[in-house]
JSON list of C-alpha atoms in Angstrom, two decimals:
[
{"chain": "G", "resi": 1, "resn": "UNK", "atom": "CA", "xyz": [-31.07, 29.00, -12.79]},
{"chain": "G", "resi": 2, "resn": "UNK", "atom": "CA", "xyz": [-34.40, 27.18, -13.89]},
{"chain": "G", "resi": 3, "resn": "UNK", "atom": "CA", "xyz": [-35.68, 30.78, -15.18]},
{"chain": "G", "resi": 4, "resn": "UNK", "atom": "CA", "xyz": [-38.98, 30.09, -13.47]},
{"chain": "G", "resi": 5, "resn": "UNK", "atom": "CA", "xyz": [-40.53, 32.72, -11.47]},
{"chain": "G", "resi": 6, "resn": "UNK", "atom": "CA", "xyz": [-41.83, 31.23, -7.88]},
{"chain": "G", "resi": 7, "resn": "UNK", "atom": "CA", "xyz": [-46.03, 30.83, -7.84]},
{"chain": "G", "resi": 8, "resn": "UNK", "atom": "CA", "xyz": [-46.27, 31.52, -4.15]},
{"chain": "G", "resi": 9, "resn": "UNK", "atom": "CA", "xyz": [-43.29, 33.36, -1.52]},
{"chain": "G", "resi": 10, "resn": "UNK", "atom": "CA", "xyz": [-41.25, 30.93, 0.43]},
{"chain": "G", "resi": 11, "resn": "UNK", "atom": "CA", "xyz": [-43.28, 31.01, 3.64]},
{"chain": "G", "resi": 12, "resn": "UNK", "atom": "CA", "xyz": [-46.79, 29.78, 1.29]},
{"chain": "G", "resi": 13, "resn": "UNK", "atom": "CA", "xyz": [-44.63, 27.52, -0.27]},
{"chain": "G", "resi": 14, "resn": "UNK", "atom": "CA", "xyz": [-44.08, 25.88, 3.18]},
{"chain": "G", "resi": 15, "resn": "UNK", "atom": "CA", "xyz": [-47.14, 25.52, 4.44]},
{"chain": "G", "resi": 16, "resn": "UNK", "atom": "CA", "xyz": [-48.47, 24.18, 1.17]},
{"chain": "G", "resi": 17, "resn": "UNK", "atom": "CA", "xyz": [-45.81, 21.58, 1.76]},
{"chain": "G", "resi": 18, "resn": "UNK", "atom": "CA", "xyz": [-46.71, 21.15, 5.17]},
{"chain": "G", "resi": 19, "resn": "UNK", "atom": "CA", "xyz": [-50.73, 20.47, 4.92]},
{"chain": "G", "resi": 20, "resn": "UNK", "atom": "CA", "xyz": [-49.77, 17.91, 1.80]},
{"chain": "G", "resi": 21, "resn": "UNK", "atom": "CA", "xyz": [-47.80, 15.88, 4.73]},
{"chain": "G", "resi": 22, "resn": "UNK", "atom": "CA", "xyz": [-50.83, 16.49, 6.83]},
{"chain": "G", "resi": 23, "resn": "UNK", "atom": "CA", "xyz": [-53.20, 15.77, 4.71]},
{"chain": "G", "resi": 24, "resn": "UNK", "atom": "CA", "xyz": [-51.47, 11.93, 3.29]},
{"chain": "G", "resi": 25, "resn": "UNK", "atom": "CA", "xyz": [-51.52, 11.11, 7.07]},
{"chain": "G", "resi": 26, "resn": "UNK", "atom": "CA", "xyz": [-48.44, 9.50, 6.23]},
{"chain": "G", "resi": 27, "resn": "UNK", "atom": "CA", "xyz": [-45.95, 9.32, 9.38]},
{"chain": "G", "resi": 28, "resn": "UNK", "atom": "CA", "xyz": [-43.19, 7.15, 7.47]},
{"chain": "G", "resi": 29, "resn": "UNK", "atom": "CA", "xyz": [-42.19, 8.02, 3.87]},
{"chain": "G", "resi": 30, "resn": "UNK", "atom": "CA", "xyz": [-41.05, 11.37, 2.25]},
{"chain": "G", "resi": 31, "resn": "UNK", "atom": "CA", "xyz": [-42.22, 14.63, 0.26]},
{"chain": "G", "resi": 32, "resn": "UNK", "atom": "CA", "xyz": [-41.15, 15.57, -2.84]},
{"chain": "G", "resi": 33, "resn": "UNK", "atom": "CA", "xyz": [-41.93, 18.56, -4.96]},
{"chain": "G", "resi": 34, "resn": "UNK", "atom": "CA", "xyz": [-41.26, 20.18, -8.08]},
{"chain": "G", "resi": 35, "resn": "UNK", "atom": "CA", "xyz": [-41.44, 23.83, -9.69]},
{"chain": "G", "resi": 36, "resn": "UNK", "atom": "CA", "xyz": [-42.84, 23.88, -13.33]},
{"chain": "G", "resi": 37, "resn": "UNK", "atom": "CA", "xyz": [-43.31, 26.35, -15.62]},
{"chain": "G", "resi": 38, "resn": "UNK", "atom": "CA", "xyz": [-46.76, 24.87, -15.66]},
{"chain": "G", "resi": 39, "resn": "UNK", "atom": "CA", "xyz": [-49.13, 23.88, -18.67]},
{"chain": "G", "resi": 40, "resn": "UNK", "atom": "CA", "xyz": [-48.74, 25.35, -22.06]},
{"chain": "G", "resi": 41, "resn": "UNK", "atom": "CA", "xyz": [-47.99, 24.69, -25.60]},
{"chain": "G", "resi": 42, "resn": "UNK", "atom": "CA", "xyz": [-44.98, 21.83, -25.49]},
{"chain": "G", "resi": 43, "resn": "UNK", "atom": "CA", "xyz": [-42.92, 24.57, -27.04]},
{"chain": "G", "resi": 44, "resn": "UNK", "atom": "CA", "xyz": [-39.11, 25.13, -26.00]},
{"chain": "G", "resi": 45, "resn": "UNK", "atom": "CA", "xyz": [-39.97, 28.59, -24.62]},
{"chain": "G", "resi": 46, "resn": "UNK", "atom": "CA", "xyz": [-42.28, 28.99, -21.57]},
{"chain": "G", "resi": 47, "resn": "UNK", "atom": "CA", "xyz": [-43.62, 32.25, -22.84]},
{"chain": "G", "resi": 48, "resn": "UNK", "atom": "CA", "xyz": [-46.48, 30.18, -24.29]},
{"chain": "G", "resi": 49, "resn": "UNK", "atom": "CA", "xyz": [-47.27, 29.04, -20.35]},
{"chain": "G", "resi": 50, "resn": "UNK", "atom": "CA", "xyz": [-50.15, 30.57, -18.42]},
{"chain": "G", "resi": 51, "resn": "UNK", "atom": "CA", "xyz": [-48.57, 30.33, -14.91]},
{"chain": "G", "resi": 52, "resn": "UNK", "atom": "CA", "xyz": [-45.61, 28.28, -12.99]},
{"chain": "G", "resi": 53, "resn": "UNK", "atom": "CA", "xyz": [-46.84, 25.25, -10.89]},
{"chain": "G", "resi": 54, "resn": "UNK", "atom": "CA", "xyz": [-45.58, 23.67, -7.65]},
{"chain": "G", "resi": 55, "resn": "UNK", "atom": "CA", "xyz": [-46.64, 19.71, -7.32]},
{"chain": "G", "resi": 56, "resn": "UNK", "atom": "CA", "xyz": [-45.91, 18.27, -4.14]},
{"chain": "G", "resi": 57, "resn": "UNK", "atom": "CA", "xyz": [-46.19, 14.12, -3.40]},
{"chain": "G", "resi": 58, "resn": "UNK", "atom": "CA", "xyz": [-46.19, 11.98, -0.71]},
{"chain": "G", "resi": 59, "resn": "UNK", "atom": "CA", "xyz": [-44.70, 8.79, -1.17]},
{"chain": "G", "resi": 60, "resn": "UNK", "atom": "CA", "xyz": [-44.98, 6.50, 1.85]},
{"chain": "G", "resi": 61, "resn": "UNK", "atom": "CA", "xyz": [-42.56, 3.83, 2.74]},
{"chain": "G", "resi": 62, "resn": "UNK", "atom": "CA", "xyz": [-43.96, 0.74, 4.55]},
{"chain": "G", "resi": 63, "resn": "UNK", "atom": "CA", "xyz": [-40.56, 0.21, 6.71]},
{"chain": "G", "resi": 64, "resn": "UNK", "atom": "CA", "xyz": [-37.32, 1.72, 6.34]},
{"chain": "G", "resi": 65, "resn": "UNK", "atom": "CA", "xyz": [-34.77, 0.94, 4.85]},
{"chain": "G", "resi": 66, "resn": "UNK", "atom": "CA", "xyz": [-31.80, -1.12, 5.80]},
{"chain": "G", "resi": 67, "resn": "UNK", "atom": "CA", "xyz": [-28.60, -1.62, 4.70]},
{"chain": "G", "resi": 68, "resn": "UNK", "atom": "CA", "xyz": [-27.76, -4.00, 2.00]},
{"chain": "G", "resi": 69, "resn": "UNK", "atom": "CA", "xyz": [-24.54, -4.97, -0.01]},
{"chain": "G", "resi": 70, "resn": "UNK", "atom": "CA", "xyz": [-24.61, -4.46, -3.44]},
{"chain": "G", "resi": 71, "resn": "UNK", "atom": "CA", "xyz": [-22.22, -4.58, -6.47]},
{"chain": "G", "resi": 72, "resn": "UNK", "atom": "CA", "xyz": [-21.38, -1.28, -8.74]},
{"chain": "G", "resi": 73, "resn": "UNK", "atom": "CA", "xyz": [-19.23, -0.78, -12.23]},
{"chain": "G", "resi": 74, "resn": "UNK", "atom": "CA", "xyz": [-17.94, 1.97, -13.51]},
{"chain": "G", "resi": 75, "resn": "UNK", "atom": "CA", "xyz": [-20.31, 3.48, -15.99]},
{"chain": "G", "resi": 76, "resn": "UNK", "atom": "CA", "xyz": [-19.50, 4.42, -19.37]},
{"chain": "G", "resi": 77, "resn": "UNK", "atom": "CA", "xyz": [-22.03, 7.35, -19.28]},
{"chain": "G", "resi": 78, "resn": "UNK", "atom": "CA", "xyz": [-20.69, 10.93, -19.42]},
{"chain": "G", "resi": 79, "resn": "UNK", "atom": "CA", "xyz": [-21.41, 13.03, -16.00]},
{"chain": "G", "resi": 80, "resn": "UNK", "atom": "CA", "xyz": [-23.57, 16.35, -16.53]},
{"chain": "G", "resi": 81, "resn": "UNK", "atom": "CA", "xyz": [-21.71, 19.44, -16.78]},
{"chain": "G", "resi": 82, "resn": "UNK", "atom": "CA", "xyz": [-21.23, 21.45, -13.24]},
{"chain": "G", "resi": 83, "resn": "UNK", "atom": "CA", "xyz": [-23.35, 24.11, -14.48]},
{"chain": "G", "resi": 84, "resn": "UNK", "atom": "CA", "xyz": [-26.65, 21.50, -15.10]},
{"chain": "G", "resi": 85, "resn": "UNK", "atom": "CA", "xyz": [-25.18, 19.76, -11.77]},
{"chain": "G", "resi": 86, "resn": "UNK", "atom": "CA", "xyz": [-25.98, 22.13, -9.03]},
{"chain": "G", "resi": 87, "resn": "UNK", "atom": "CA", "xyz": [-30.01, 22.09, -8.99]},
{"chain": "G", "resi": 88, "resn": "UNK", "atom": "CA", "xyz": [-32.20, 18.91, -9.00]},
{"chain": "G", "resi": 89, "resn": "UNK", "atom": "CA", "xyz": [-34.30, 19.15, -12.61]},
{"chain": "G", "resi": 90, "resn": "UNK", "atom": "CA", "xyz": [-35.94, 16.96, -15.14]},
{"chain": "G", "resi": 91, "resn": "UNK", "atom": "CA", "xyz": [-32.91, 16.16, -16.71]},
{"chain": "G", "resi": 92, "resn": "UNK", "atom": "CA", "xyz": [-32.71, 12.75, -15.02]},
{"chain": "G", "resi": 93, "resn": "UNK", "atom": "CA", "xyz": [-31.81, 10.70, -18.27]},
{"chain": "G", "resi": 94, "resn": "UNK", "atom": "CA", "xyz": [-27.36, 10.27, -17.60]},
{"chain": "G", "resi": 95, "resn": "UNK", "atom": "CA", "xyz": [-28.89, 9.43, -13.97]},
{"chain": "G", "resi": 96, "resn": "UNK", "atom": "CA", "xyz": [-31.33, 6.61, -15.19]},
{"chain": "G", "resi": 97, "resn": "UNK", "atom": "CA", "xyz": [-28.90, 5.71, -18.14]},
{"chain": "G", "resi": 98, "resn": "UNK", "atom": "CA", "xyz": [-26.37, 4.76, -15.03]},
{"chain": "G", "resi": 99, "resn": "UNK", "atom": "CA", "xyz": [-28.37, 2.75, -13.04]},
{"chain": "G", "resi": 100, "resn": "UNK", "atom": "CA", "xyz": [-29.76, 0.92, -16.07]},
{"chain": "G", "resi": 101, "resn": "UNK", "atom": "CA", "xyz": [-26.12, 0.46, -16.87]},
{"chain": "G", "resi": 102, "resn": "UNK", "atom": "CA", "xyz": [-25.38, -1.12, -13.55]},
{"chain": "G", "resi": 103, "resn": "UNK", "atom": "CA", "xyz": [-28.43, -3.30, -13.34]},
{"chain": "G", "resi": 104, "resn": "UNK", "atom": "CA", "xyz": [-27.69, -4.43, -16.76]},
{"chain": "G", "resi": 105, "resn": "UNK", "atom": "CA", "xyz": [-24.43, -5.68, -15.46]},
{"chain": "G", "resi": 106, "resn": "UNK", "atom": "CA", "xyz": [-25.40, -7.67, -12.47]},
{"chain": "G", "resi": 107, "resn": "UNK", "atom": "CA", "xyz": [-25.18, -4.40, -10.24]},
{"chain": "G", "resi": 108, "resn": "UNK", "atom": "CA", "xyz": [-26.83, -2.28, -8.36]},
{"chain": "G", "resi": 109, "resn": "UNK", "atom": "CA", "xyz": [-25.80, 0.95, -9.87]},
{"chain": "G", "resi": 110, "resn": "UNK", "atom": "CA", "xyz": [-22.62, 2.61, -11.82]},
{"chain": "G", "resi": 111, "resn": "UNK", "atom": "CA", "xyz": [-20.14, 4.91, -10.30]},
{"chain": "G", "resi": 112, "resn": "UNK", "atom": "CA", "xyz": [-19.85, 7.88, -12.25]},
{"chain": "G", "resi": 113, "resn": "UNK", "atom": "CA", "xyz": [-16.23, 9.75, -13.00]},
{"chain": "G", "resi": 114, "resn": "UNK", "atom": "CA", "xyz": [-15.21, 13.04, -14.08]},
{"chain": "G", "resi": 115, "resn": "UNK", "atom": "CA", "xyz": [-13.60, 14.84, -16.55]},
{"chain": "G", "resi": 116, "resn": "UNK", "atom": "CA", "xyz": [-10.76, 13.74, -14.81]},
{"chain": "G", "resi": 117, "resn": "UNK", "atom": "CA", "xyz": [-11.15, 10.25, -14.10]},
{"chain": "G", "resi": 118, "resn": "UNK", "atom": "CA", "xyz": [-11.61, 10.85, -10.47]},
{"chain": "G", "resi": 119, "resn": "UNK", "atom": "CA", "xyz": [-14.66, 9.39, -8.39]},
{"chain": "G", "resi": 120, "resn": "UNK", "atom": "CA", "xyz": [-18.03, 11.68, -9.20]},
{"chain": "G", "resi": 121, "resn": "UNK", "atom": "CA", "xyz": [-20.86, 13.11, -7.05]},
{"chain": "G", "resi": 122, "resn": "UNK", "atom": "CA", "xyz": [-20.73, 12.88, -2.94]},
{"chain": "G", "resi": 123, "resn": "UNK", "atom": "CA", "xyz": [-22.94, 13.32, 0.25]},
{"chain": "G", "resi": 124, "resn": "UNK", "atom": "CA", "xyz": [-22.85, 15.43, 2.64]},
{"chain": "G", "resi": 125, "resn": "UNK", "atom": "CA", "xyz": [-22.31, 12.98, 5.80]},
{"chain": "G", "resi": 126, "resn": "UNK", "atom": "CA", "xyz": [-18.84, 14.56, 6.74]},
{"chain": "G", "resi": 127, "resn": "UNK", "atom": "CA", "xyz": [-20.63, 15.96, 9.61]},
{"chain": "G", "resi": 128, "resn": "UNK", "atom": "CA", "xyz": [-22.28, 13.09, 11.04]},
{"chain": "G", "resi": 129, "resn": "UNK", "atom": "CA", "xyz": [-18.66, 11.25, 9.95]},
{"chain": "G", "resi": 130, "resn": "UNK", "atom": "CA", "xyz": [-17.05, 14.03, 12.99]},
{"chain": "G", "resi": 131, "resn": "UNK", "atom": "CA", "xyz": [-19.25, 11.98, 15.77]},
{"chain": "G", "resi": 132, "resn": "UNK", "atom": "CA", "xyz": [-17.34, 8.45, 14.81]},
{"chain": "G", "resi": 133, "resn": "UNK", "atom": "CA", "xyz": [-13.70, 10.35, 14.58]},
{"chain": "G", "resi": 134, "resn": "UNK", "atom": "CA", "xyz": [-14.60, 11.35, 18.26]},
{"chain": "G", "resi": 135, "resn": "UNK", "atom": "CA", "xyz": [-15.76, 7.76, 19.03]},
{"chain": "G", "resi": 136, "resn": "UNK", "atom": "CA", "xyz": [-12.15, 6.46, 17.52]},
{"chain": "G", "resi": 137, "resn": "UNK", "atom": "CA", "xyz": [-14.09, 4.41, 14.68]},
{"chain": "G", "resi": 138, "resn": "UNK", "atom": "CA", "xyz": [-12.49, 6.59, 12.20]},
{"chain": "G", "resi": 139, "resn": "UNK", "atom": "CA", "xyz": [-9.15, 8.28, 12.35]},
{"chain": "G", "resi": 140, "resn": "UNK", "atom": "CA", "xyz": [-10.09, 11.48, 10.63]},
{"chain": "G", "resi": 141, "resn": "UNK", "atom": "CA", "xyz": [-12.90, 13.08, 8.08]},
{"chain": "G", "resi": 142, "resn": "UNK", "atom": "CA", "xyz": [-11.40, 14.61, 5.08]},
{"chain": "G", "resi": 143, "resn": "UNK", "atom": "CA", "xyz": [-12.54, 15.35, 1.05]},
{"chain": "G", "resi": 144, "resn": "UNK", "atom": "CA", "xyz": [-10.43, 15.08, -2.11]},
{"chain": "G", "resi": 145, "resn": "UNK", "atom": "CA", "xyz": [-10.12, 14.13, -5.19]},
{"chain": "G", "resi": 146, "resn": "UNK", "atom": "CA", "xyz": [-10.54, 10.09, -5.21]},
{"chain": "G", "resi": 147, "resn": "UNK", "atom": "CA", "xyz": [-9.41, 7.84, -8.21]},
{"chain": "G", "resi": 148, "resn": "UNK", "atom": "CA", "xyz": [-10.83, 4.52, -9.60]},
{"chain": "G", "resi": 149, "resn": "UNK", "atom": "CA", "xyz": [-7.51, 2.56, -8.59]},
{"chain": "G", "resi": 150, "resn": "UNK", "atom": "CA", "xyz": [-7.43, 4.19, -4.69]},
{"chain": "G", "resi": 151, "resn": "UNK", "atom": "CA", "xyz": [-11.51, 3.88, -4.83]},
{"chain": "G", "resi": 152, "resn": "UNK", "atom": "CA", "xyz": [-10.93, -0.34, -5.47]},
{"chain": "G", "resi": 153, "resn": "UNK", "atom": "CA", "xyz": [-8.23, -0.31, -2.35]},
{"chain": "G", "resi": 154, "resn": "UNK", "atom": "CA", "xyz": [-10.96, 1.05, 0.42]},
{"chain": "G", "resi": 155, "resn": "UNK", "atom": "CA", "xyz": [-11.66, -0.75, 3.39]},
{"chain": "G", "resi": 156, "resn": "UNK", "atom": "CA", "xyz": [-15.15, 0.23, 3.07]},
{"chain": "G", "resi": 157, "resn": "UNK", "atom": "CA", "xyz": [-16.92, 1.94, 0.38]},
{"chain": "G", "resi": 158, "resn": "UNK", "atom": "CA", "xyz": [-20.80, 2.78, 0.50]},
{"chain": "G", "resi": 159, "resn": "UNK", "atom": "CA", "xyz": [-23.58, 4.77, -1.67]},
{"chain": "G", "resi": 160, "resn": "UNK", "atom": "CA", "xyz": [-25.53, 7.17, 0.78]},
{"chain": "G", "resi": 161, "resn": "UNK", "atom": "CA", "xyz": [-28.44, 9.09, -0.54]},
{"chain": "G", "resi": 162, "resn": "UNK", "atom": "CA", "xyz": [-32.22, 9.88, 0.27]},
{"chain": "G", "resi": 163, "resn": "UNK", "atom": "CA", "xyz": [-33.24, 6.60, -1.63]},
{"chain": "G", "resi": 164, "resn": "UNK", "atom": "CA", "xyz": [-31.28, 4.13, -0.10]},
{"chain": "G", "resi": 165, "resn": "UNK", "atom": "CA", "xyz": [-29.88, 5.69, 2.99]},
{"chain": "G", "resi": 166, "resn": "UNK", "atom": "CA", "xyz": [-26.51, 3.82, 3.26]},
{"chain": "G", "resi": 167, "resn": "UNK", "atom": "CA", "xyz": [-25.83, 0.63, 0.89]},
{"chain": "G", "resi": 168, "resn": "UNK", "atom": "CA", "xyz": [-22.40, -0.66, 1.81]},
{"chain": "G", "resi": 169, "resn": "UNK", "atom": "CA", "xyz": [-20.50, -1.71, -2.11]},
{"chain": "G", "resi": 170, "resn": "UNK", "atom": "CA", "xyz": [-18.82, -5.07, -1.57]},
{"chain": "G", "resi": 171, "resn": "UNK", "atom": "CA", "xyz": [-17.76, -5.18, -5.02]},
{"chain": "G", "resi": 172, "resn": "UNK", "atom": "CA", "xyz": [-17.00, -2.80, -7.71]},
{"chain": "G", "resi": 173, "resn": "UNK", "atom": "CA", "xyz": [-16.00, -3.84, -11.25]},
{"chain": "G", "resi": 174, "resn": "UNK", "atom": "CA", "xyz": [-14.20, -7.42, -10.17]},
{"chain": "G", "resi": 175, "resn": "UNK", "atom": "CA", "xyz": [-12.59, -6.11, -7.24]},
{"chain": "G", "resi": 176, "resn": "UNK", "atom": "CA", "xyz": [-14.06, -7.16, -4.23]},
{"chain": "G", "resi": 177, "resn": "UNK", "atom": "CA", "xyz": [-14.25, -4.32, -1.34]},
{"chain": "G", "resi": 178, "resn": "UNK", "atom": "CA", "xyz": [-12.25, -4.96, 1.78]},
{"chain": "G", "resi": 179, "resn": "UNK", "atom": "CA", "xyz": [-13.34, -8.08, 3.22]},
{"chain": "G", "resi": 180, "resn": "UNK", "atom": "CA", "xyz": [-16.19, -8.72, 0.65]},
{"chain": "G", "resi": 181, "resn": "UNK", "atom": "CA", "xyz": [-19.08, -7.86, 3.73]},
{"chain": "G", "resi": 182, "resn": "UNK", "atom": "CA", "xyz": [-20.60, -4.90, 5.25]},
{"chain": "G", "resi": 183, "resn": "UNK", "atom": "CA", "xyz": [-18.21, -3.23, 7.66]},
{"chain": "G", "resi": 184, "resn": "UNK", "atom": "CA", "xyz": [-18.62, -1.23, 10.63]},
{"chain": "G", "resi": 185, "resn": "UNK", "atom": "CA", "xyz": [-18.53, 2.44, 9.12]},
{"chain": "G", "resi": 186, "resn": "UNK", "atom": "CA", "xyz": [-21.95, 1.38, 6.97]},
{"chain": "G", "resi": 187, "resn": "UNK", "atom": "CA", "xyz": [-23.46, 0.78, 10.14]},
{"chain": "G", "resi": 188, "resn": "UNK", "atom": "CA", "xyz": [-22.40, 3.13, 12.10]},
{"chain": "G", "resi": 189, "resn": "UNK", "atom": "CA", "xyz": [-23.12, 5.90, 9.73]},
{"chain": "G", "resi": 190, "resn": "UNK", "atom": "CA", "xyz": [-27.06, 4.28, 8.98]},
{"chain": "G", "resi": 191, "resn": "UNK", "atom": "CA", "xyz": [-27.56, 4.36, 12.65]},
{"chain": "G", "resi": 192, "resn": "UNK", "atom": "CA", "xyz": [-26.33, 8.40, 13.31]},
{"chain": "G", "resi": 193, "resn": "UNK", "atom": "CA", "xyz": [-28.42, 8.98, 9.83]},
{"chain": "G", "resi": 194, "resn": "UNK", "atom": "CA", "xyz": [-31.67, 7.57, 11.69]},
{"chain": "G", "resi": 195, "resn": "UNK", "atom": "CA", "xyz": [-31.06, 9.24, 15.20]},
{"chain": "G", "resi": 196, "resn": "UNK", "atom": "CA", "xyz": [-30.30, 12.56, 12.95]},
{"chain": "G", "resi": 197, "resn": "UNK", "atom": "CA", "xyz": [-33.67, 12.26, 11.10]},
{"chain": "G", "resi": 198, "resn": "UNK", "atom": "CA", "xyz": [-35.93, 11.59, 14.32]},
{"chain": "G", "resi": 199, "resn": "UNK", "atom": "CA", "xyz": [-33.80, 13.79, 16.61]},
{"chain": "G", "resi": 200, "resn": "UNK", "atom": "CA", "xyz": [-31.87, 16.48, 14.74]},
{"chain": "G", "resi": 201, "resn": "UNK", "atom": "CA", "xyz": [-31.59, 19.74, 15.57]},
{"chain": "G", "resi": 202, "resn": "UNK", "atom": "CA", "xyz": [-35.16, 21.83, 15.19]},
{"chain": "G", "resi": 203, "resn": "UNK", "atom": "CA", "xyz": [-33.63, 24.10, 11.90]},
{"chain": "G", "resi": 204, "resn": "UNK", "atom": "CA", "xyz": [-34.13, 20.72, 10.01]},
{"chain": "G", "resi": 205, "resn": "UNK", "atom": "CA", "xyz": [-37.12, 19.30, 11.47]},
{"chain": "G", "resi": 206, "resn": "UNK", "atom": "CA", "xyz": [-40.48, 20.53, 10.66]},
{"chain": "G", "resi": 207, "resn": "UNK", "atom": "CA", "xyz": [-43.68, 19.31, 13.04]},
{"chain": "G", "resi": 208, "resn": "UNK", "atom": "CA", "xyz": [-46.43, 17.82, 11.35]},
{"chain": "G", "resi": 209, "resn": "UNK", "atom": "CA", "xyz": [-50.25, 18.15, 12.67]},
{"chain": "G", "resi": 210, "resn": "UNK", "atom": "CA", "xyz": [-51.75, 15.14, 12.03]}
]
């Protein structure tokens, strides 16, 4: 979609990655990385750029991260168009505009809403959400369409992401979320989130030589 042509094939690209882990000797933290058209002439076109670049960072995280209740609002700020939606890019600015939003309001973050007025962006934790349906912690895993109104009425309500992990939402707007503390679910879904990271299956774990 980004238009920019890959510097190295896949399998260079992952041991780049790789010896960047290696090399930060970093056992706690994450890698991020980025595809660039590279340097040029700060013109709209990258015609005027010599060659694409690939950055790669290791940013390490002295303990991690538990959950935490927090307060969100609404946010005011339109959502990207689906089209500009379905890649990570540099086009961060509705993002930051959000969470200064929140933050500027007392909260944590804002909750984003379509077109539509229903609930915005999700995770993808309706497979680790299976294991508590077959533990009888939840009574079934589904996805649709979520209003505002409904949102308010949850028992629990959390923000999951690579950031934070799980941060259970004890308040959104001036409606206080089920019984105003963390519940269960949070918990329960932070711990299967942990076991999956050090003990997932090997197609999404990579070892690193130290």
């Amino acid at each position: 979609m980004a238009k920019i042509p890959l510097p190295f094939d896949r399998s260079t690209i992952r041991s780049i990655l790789i010896q960047t882990a290696s090399a930060s000797n970093c056992t706690q933290g994450s890698l991020r990385y980025w595809l660039s058209v590279g340097p040029g002439d700060f013109q709209l076109s990258s015609s005027g750029c010599a060659n694409p670049a690939l950055y790669a960072v290791v940013i390490e995280s002295p303990s991690l991260l538990v959950p935490s209740c927090c307060k969100v609002v609404t946010s005011s700020i339109p959502i990207k168009s689906p089209q500009f939606a379905v890649m990570k890019s540099v086009n961060y600015l509705p993002n930051a505009l959000t969470k200064v939003e929140g933050e500027e309001n007392g909260a944590f973050t804002g909750i984003w809403l379509d077109d539509e007025g229903f609930v915005a962006e999700a995770r993808r934790v309706l497979t680790l959400a299976e294991h508590l349906v077959a533990h009888g912690k939840l009574s079934g895993v589904i996805s649709r369409n979520v209003s505002v109104q409904e949102g308010k009425m949850a028992d629990e309500m959390m923000l999951i992401g690579s950031g934070i992990l799980v941060k259970p939402v004890v308040q959104w707007d001036d409606q206080i979320i089920g019984s105003g503390q963390e519940g269960p679910i949070a918990q329960a879904l932070y711990d299967l989130i942990l076991e999956d990271m050090k003990s997932g299956p090997p197609s999404v774990r990579i070892p690193v030589p130290y």
